[in-house]
Amino acid sequence: MARPRAFDDDKALDAAMECFWRRGLEATSVRDLTMEMGINGPSLYNAYGDKRALFARVLARYAERWMRERIERMERDSSGKSAIRTFLHELIERSIKDEHRRGCLIVNSALEISPHDNELREVIASYLCEIEMFFLRCLKRGQESGEIGSHIDPRDAARHFLGLVLGIRVAARSRPERALLEGMVRPALAQLDFPLH
Amino acid sequence: MARPRAFDDDKALDAAMECFWRRGLEATSVRDLTMEMGINGPSLYNAYGDKRALFARVLARYAERWMRERIERMERDSSGKSAIRTFLHELIERSIKDEHRRGCLIVNSALEISPHDNELREVIASYLCEIEMFFLRCLKRGQESGEIGSHIDPRDAARHFLGLVLGIRVAARSRPERALLEGMVRPALAQLDFPLH
DNA sequence: TGGATACTGTAACGGTCGTAACAAAATCGT
DNA sequence: ACGATTTTGTTACGACCGTTACAGTATCCA
């Protein structure tokens, strides 16, 4: 049929992910990408379309690997309450140990993407929904098992935890201090332990 | 001595603020700025230095007008608890009515600024501290007056509210839905009303 | 009135941006 | 072995980037 590809798709996309993750969409040039991915401009355009299409592809890859992986891993936890706790503490741990201050590609993109780019905005909105739904499932599970009081509205609480996830990621960019991030979540987690009223 | 300035400093800085607020630091070109500010390139460089210096100036102006103004206005409230409530609800209202999806310049910048730009990063960190300290003062005031239970750790709660402020601003960028944003804060505000344990 | 001084406008600098034309090279089915 | 097909490397496009030289202009103090 035709000449086969000389580069590894997975490696190239991982390299592109690293670029966009560190510098964002605008600040990453196509030259940065080609150098880091080890391919030439025309190969990039032939394989992935333009820069924005590559970004969208990388964003989906990121969500799959770093968001859904974590959600699925947490949901293997038998306790909904401990799943929430572990999720948040792992998030804090990652945020603090994040040497290159990359943060989270989804959160970074939520702010960087132009408000007029409806396609990417909706993609990002759907990722936020997935996080919200994860918390909602955990909360309902915890209430069914009795470990979380029924006085808590799981819909509101899920949104509340989503807000904290986003807040942690933003705060960690300029103030990656453990005391700050742990203080942020402690009241929310404590509320799950309150006795029924 | 010399020829006086032909443009209004305040108007020019407001125009620059609007540019950076809508598009961010990178995506705003010097040509965008000169056109919107109504001045020429050399005048811009003569008056404000380079683009980054102008951005820093605009950021300080933004903090003064949109962050400190609100904090000071809220602190005129005799009740610490109601100051917190009003602050958050006003934030939500602004986020929903934000036609151009500008969000908050400070939060936007917290994510956009390069992690290696220590000067701007520290400026932004100091703004986050100011917000945290505002909440801390409100909480302490509320506890002294007895309207907030003493079982609440004001340091943690202040960080918690800061996290929510940041989370609201991020979420509103892609999901400016009232139900979402109000759900985010409701559990945190409800906690202030809990009876002592 | 005449410098001294600061601002304005025009024009352009070198550099980088995202993207594409084009030909050479490598693989396939036949 | 050949023609069809796809990827690769070279090169360069026009546009825009942040920034500045320079000459012209307006204002103040003397």
XYZ file of C-alpha atoms in Angstrom, chain A residues 26-152:
127
model
C -0.621 28.939 22.981
C 2.864 28.940 24.430
C 3.755 25.637 22.779
C 4.929 26.229 19.228
C 4.720 23.713 16.435
C 8.515 23.769 16.401
C 8.589 22.837 20.090
C 6.287 19.952 19.279
C 8.217 18.630 16.291
C 11.497 18.737 18.204
C 10.081 17.063 21.307
C 8.095 14.520 19.330
C 11.054 13.714 17.106
C 9.165 14.247 13.871
C 9.024 16.919 11.186
C 6.359 19.497 10.569
C 4.754 17.818 7.573
C 4.634 14.501 9.416
C 2.844 16.186 12.278
C 0.309 17.800 9.986
C -0.154 14.620 8.019
C -0.675 12.483 11.096
C -2.650 14.749 13.403
C -3.998 17.664 11.405
C -3.147 21.072 12.794
C -1.903 22.144 16.190
C -5.340 22.513 17.739
C -6.443 19.064 16.564
C -3.302 17.595 18.085
C -4.100 19.410 21.301
C -7.618 18.004 21.370
C -6.209 14.538 20.830
C -3.674 15.017 23.610
C -6.353 16.354 25.935
C -8.464 13.235 25.435
C -5.408 11.095 26.024
C -4.653 12.990 29.209
C -8.206 12.576 30.481
C -8.097 8.865 29.814
C -4.753 8.299 31.455
C -4.774 10.716 34.363
C -8.419 11.363 35.191
C -10.378 8.220 34.361
C -7.592 5.963 35.509
C -7.689 7.586 38.912
C -11.468 7.586 39.109
C -11.663 3.917 38.216
C -8.930 3.067 40.677
C -10.720 4.932 43.458
C -14.020 3.285 42.695
C -12.486 -0.093 43.330
C -12.422 1.086 46.942
C -15.263 -0.603 48.797
C -15.917 2.543 50.831
C -17.249 5.613 49.051
C -16.048 7.863 51.825
C -12.531 6.547 51.733
C -12.528 6.808 47.939
C -13.200 10.529 48.228
C -10.583 10.926 50.908
C -7.960 9.035 48.956
C -8.756 10.914 45.764
C -8.238 14.290 47.405
C -5.127 13.308 49.293
C -3.550 11.840 46.192
C -4.396 15.049 44.364
C -2.669 17.093 47.049
C 0.332 14.798 47.050
C 0.678 15.113 43.287
C 0.256 18.863 43.402
C 3.013 19.260 45.952
C 5.441 16.860 44.300
C 4.819 18.400 40.878
C 8.405 19.504 40.179
C 7.727 21.300 36.934
C 4.557 22.955 38.219
C 2.560 21.536 35.356
C -0.619 21.277 37.361
C -3.508 19.501 35.650
C -3.871 19.801 31.888
C -7.660 19.849 32.125
C -7.779 22.629 34.697
C -5.083 24.607 32.899
C -7.017 24.285 29.670
C -10.306 25.237 31.300
C -8.826 28.671 31.853
C -6.610 28.967 28.786
C -9.024 27.929 26.063
C -10.726 30.898 24.458
C -14.324 31.333 25.606
C -15.322 31.318 21.955
C -13.864 27.889 21.283
C -17.102 26.087 22.020
C -15.909 22.691 20.923
C -12.989 22.482 23.328
C -14.968 24.236 26.049
C -17.633 21.562 25.910
C -15.046 18.819 25.993
C -13.586 20.316 29.141
C -17.044 20.799 30.639
C -17.702 17.103 30.092
C -14.532 16.215 31.980
C -15.656 18.355 34.903
C -18.959 16.511 34.801
C -17.173 13.190 34.982
C -15.391 14.286 38.144
C -18.645 15.541 39.627
C -20.360 12.250 38.808
C -17.538 10.309 40.418
C -18.046 12.169 43.664
C -21.800 11.750 43.383
C -21.456 7.966 43.039
C -19.094 7.814 46.008
C -21.434 9.882 48.160
C -24.477 7.816 47.313
C -22.542 4.663 47.922
C -21.423 6.003 51.293
C -24.944 6.942 52.242
C -26.322 3.552 51.268
C -23.755 1.826 53.435
C -24.489 4.217 56.266
C -20.981 5.636 56.589
C -22.146 9.043 55.350
C -25.052 10.744 57.045
C -28.287 11.204 55.158
C -28.398 14.889 56.116
C -25.879 15.511 53.327
